[in-house]
PDB file of C-alpha atoms in Angstrom:
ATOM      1  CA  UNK A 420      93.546  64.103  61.669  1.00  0.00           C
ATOM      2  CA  UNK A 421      92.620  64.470  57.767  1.00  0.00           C
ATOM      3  CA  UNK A 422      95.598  61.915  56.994  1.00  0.00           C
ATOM      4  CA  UNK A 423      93.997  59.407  59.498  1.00  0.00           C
ATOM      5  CA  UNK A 424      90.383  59.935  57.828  1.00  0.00           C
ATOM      6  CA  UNK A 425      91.551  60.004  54.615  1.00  0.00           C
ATOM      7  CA  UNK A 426      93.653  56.142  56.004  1.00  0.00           C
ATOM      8  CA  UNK A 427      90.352  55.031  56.934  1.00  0.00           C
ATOM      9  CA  UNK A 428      88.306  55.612  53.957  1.00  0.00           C
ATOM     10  CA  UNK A 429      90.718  53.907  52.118  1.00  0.00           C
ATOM     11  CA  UNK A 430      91.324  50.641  53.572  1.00  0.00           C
ATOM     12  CA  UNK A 431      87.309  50.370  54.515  1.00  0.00           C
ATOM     13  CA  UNK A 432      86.830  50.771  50.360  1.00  0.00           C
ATOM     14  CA  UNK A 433      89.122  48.263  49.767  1.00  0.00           C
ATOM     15  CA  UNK A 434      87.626  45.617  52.179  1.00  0.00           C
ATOM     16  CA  UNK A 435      84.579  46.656  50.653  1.00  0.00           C
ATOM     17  CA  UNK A 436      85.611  46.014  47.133  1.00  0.00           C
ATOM     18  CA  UNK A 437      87.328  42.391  48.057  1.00  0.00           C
ATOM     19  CA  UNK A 438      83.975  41.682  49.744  1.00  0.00           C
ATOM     20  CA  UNK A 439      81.922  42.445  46.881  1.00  0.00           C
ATOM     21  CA  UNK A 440      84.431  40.656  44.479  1.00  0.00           C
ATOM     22  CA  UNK A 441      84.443  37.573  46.649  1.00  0.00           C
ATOM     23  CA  UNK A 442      80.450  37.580  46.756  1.00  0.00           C
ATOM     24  CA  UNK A 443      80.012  37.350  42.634  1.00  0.00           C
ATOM     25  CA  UNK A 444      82.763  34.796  42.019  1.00  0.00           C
ATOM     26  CA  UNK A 445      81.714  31.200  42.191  1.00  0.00           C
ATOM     27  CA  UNK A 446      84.050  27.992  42.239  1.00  0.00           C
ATOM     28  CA  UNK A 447      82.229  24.864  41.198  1.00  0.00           C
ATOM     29  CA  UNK A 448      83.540  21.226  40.128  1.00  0.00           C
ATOM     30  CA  UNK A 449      81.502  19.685  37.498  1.00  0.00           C
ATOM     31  CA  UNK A 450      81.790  16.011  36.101  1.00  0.00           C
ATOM     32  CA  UNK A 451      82.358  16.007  32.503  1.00  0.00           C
ATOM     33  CA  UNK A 452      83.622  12.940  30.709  1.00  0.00           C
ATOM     34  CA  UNK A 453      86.399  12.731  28.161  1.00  0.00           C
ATOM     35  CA  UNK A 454      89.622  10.116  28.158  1.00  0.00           C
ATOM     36  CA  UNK A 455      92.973  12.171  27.029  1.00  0.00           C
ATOM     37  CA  UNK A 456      94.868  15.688  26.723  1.00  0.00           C
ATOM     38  CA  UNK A 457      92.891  16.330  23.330  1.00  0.00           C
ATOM     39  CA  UNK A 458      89.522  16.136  25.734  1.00  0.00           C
ATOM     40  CA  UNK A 459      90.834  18.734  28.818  1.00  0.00           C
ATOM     41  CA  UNK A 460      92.000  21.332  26.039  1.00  0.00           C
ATOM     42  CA  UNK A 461      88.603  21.475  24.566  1.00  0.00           C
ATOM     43  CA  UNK A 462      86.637  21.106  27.646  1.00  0.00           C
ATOM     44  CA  UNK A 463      88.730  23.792  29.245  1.00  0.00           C
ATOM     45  CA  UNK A 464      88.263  26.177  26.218  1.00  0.00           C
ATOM     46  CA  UNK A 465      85.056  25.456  26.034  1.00  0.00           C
ATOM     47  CA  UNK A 466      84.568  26.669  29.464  1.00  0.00           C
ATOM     48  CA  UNK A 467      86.222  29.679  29.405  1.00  0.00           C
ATOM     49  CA  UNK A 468      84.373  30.620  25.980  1.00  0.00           C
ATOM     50  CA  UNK A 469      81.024  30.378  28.057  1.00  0.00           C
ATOM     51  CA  UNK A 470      82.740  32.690  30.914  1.00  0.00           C
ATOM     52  CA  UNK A 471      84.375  30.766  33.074  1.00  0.00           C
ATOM     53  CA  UNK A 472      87.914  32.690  34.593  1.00  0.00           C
ATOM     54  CA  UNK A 473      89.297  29.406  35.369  1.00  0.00           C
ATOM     55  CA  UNK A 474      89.048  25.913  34.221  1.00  0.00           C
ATOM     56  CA  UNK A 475      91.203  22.752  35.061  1.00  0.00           C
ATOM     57  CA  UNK A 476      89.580  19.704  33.638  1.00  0.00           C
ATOM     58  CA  UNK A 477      90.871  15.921  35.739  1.00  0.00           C
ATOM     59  CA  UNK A 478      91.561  13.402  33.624  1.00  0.00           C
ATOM     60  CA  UNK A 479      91.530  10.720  36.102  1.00  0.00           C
ATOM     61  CA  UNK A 480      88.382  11.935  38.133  1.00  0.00           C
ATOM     62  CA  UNK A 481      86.393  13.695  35.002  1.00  0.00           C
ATOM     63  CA  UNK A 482      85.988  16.685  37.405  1.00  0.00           C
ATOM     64  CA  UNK A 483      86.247  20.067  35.954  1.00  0.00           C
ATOM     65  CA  UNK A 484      86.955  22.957  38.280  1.00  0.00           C
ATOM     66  CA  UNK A 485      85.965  26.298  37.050  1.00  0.00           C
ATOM     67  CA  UNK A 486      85.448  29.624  38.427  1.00  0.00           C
ATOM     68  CA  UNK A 487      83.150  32.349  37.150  1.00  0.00           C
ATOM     69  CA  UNK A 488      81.614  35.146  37.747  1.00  0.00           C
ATOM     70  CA  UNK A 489      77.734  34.486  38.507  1.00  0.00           C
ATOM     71  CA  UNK A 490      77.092  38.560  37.069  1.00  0.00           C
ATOM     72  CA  UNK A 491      78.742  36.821  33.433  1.00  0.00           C
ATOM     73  CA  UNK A 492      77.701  33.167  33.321  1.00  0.00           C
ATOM     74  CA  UNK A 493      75.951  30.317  34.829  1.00  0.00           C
ATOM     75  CA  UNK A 494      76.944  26.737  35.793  1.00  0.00           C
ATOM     76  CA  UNK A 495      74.657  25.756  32.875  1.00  0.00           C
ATOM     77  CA  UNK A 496      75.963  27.960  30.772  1.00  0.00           C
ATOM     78  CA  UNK A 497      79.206  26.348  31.081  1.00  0.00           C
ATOM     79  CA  UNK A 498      77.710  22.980  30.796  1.00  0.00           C
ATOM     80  CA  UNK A 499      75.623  23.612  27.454  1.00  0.00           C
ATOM     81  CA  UNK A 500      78.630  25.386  25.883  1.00  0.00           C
ATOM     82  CA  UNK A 501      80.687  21.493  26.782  1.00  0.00           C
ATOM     83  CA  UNK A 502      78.224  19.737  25.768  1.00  0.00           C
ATOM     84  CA  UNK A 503      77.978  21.742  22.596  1.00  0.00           C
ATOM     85  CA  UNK A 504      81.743  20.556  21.904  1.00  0.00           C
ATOM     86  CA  UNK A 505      81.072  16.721  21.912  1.00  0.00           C
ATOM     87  CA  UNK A 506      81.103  16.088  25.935  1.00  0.00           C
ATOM     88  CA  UNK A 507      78.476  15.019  28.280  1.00  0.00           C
ATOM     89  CA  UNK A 508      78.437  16.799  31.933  1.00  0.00           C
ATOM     90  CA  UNK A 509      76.365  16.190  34.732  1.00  0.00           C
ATOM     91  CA  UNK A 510      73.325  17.749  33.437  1.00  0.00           C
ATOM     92  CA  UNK A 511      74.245  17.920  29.702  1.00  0.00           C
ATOM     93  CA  UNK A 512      74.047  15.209  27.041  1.00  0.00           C
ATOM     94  CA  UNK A 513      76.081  16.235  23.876  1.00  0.00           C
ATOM     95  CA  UNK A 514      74.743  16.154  21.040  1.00  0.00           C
ATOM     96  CA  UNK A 515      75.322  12.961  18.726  1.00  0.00           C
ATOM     97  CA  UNK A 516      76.722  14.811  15.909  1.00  0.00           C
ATOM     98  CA  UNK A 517      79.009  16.950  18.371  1.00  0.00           C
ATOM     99  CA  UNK A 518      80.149  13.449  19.907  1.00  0.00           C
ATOM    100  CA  UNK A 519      80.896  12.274  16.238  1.00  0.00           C
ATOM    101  CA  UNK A 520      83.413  14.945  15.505  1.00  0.00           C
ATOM    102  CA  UNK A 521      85.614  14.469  18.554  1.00  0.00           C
ATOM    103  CA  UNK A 522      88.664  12.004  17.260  1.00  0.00           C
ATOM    104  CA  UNK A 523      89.013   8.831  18.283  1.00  0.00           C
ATOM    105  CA  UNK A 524      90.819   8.801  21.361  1.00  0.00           C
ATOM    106  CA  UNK A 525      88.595  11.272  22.778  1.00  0.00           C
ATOM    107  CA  UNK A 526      85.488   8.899  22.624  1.00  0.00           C
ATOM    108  CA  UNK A 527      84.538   8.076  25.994  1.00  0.00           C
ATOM    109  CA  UNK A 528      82.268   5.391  26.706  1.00  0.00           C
ATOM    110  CA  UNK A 529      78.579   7.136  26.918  1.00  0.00           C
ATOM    111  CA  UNK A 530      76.662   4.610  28.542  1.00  0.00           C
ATOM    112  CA  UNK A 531      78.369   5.479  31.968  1.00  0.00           C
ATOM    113  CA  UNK A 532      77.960   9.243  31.052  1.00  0.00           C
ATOM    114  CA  UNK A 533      74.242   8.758  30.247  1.00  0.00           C
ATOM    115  CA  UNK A 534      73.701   6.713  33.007  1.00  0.00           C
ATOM    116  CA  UNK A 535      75.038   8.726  35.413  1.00  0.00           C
ATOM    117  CA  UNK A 536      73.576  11.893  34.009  1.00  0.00           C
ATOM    118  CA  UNK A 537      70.505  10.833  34.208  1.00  0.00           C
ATOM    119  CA  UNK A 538      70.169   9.496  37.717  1.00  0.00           C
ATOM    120  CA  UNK A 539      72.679  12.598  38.931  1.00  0.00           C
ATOM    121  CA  UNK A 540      70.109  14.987  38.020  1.00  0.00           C
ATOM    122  CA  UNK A 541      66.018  14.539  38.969  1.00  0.00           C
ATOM    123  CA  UNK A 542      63.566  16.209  36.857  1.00  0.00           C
ATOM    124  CA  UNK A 543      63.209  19.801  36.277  1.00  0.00           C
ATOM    125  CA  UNK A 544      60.640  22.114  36.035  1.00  0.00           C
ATOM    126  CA  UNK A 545      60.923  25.443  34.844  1.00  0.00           C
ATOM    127  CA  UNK A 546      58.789  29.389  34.238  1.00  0.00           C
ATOM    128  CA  UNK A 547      58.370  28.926  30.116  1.00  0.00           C
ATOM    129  CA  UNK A 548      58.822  32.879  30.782  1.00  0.00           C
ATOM    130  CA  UNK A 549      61.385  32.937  33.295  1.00  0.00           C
ATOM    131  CA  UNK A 550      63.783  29.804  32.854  1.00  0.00           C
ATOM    132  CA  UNK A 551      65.790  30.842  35.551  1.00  0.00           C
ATOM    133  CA  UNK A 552      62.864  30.226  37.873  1.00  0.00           C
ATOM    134  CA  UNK A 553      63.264  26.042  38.226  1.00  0.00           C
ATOM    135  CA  UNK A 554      61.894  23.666  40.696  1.00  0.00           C
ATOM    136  CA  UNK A 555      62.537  20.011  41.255  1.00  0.00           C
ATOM    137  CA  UNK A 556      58.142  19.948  41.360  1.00  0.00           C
ATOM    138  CA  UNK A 557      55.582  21.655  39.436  1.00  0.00           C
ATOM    139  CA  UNK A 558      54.275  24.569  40.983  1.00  0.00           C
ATOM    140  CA  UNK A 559      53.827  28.233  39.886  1.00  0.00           C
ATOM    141  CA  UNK A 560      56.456  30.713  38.480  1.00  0.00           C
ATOM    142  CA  UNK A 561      57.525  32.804  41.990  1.00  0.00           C
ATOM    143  CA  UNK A 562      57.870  35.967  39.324  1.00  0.00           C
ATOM    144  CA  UNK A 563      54.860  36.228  36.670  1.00  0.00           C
ATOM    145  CA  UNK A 564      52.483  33.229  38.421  1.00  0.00           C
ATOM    146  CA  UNK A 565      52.783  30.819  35.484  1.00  0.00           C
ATOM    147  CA  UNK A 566      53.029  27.226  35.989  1.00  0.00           C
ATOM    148  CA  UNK A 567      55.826  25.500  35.835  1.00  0.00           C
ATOM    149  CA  UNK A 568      56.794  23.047  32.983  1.00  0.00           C
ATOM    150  CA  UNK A 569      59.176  20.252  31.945  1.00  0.00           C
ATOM    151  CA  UNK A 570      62.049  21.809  31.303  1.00  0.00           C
ATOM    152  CA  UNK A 571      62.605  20.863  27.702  1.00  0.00           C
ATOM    153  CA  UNK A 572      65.915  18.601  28.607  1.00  0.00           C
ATOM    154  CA  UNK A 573      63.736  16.850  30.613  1.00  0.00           C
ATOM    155  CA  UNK A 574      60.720  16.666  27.924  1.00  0.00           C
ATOM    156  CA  UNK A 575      62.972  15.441  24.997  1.00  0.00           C
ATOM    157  CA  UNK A 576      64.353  13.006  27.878  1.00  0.00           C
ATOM    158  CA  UNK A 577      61.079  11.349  28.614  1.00  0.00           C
ATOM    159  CA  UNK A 578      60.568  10.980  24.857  1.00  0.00           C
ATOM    160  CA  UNK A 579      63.265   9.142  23.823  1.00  0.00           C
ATOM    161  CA  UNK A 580      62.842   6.585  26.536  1.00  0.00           C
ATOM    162  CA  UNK A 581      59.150   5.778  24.426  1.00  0.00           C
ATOM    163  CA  UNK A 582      59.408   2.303  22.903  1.00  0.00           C
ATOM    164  CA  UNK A 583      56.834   1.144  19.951  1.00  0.00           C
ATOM    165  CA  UNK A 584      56.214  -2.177  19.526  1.00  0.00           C
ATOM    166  CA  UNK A 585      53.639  -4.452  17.151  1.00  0.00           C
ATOM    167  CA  UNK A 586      51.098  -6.076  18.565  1.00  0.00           C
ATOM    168  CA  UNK A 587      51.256  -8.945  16.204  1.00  0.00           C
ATOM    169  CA  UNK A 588      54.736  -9.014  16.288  1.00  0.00           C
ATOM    170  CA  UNK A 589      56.782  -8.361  19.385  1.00  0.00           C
ATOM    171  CA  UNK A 590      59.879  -8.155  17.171  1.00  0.00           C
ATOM    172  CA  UNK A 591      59.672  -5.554  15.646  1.00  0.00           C
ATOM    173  CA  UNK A 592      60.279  -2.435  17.844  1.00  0.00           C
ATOM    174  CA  UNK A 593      60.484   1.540  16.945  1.00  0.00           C
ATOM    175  CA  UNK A 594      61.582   4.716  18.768  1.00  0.00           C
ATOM    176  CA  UNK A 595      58.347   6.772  17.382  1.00  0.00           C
ATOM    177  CA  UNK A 596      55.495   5.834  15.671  1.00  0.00           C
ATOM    178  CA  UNK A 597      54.571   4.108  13.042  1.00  0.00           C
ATOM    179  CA  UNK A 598      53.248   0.817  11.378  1.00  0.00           C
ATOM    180  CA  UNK A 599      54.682  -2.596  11.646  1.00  0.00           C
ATOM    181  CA  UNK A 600      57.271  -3.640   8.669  1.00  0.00           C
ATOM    182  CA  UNK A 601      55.482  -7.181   8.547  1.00  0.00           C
ATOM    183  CA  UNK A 602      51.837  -6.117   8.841  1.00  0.00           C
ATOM    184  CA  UNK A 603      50.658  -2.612   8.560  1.00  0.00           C
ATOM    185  CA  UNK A 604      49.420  -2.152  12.064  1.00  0.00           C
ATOM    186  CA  UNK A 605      49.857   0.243  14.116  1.00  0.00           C
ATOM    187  CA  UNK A 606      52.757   0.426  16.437  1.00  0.00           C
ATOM    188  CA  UNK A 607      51.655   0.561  20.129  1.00  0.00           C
ATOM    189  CA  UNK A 608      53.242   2.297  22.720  1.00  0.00           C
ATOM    190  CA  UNK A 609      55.351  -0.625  24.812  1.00  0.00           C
ATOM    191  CA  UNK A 610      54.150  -0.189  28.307  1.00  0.00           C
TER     192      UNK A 610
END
């Protein structure tokens, strides 16, 4: 009777370990661009750096698979830490100097990758306390009650989209800004 108790115990703590092992362990495919065999070893080993068990990177579809455990790491996690090494994902833009360093063959075109980034993912709004707390509206923080803001992706998003133009001259065009080259006025926000 003790050997079939003992029998019991033991496979019901194994079930229960597979089950909790299964619950914490996420598989996700994320779209991250890149062109050769260079890009996949970096984008994988950038991956698993950030915590990622598994990563297999598709040339041909730009789809990376990974699997991680959600206790360790985060999808964005992931993402930041590619984006970091010179590749844009889904919801990451790489940096400009980061997309500089990659060599030549790995330079993908990043008008598609912007483009799609930026309709693939609608704005964000997140707890400046709690930034795990996001909505896809503003609202309040479901933890401390603070409203929610622009995520700061989002925020340095909408900024570089402002265009300055002179009002005197509709040639001359900034990012920020500043006076007019030809005139000294004031650059206007282009509407």
């Amino acid at each position: 009777m003790k050997t079939i108790s003992l029998f019991a115990v033991i496979i019901f703590s194994l079930f229960s370990i597979n089950t909790a092992y299964a619950q914490s362990v996420k598989n996700e495919t994320i779209k991250v661009w890149g062109n050769c065999g260079m890009c996949k070893t970096t984008i994988e080993k950038a991956a698993r750096k950030a915590g990622a068990t598994k990563a297999n990177w598709n040339e041909d579809s730009k789809e990376l698979k990974v699997t991680y455990a959600v206790n360790k790491t985060s999808s964005a996690k992931i993402q930041e830490a590619i984006a970091k090494s010179g590749y844009d994902t889904q919801d990451f833009i790489a940096d400009v100097k980061a997309y500089d360093h990659l060599s030549a063959c790995c330079k993908y075109d990043r008008k598609e990758a912007g483009a799609t980034a930026e309709t693939s993912s609608a704005t964000t709004y997140a707890c400046p306390m709690h930034p795990d707390v996001t909505s896809d509206k503003p609202g309040k923080c479901s933890k401390c009650g603070m409203d929610l803001v622009k995520s700061k992706k989002e925020q340095m998003k909408a900024d570089g989209l402002k265009t300055y133009v002179c009002p005197m001259h509709g040639d001359v065009t900034s990012d920020k800004p500043g006076k007019c080259s030809k005139c000294g006025m004031d650059l206007k926000e282009k509407q």
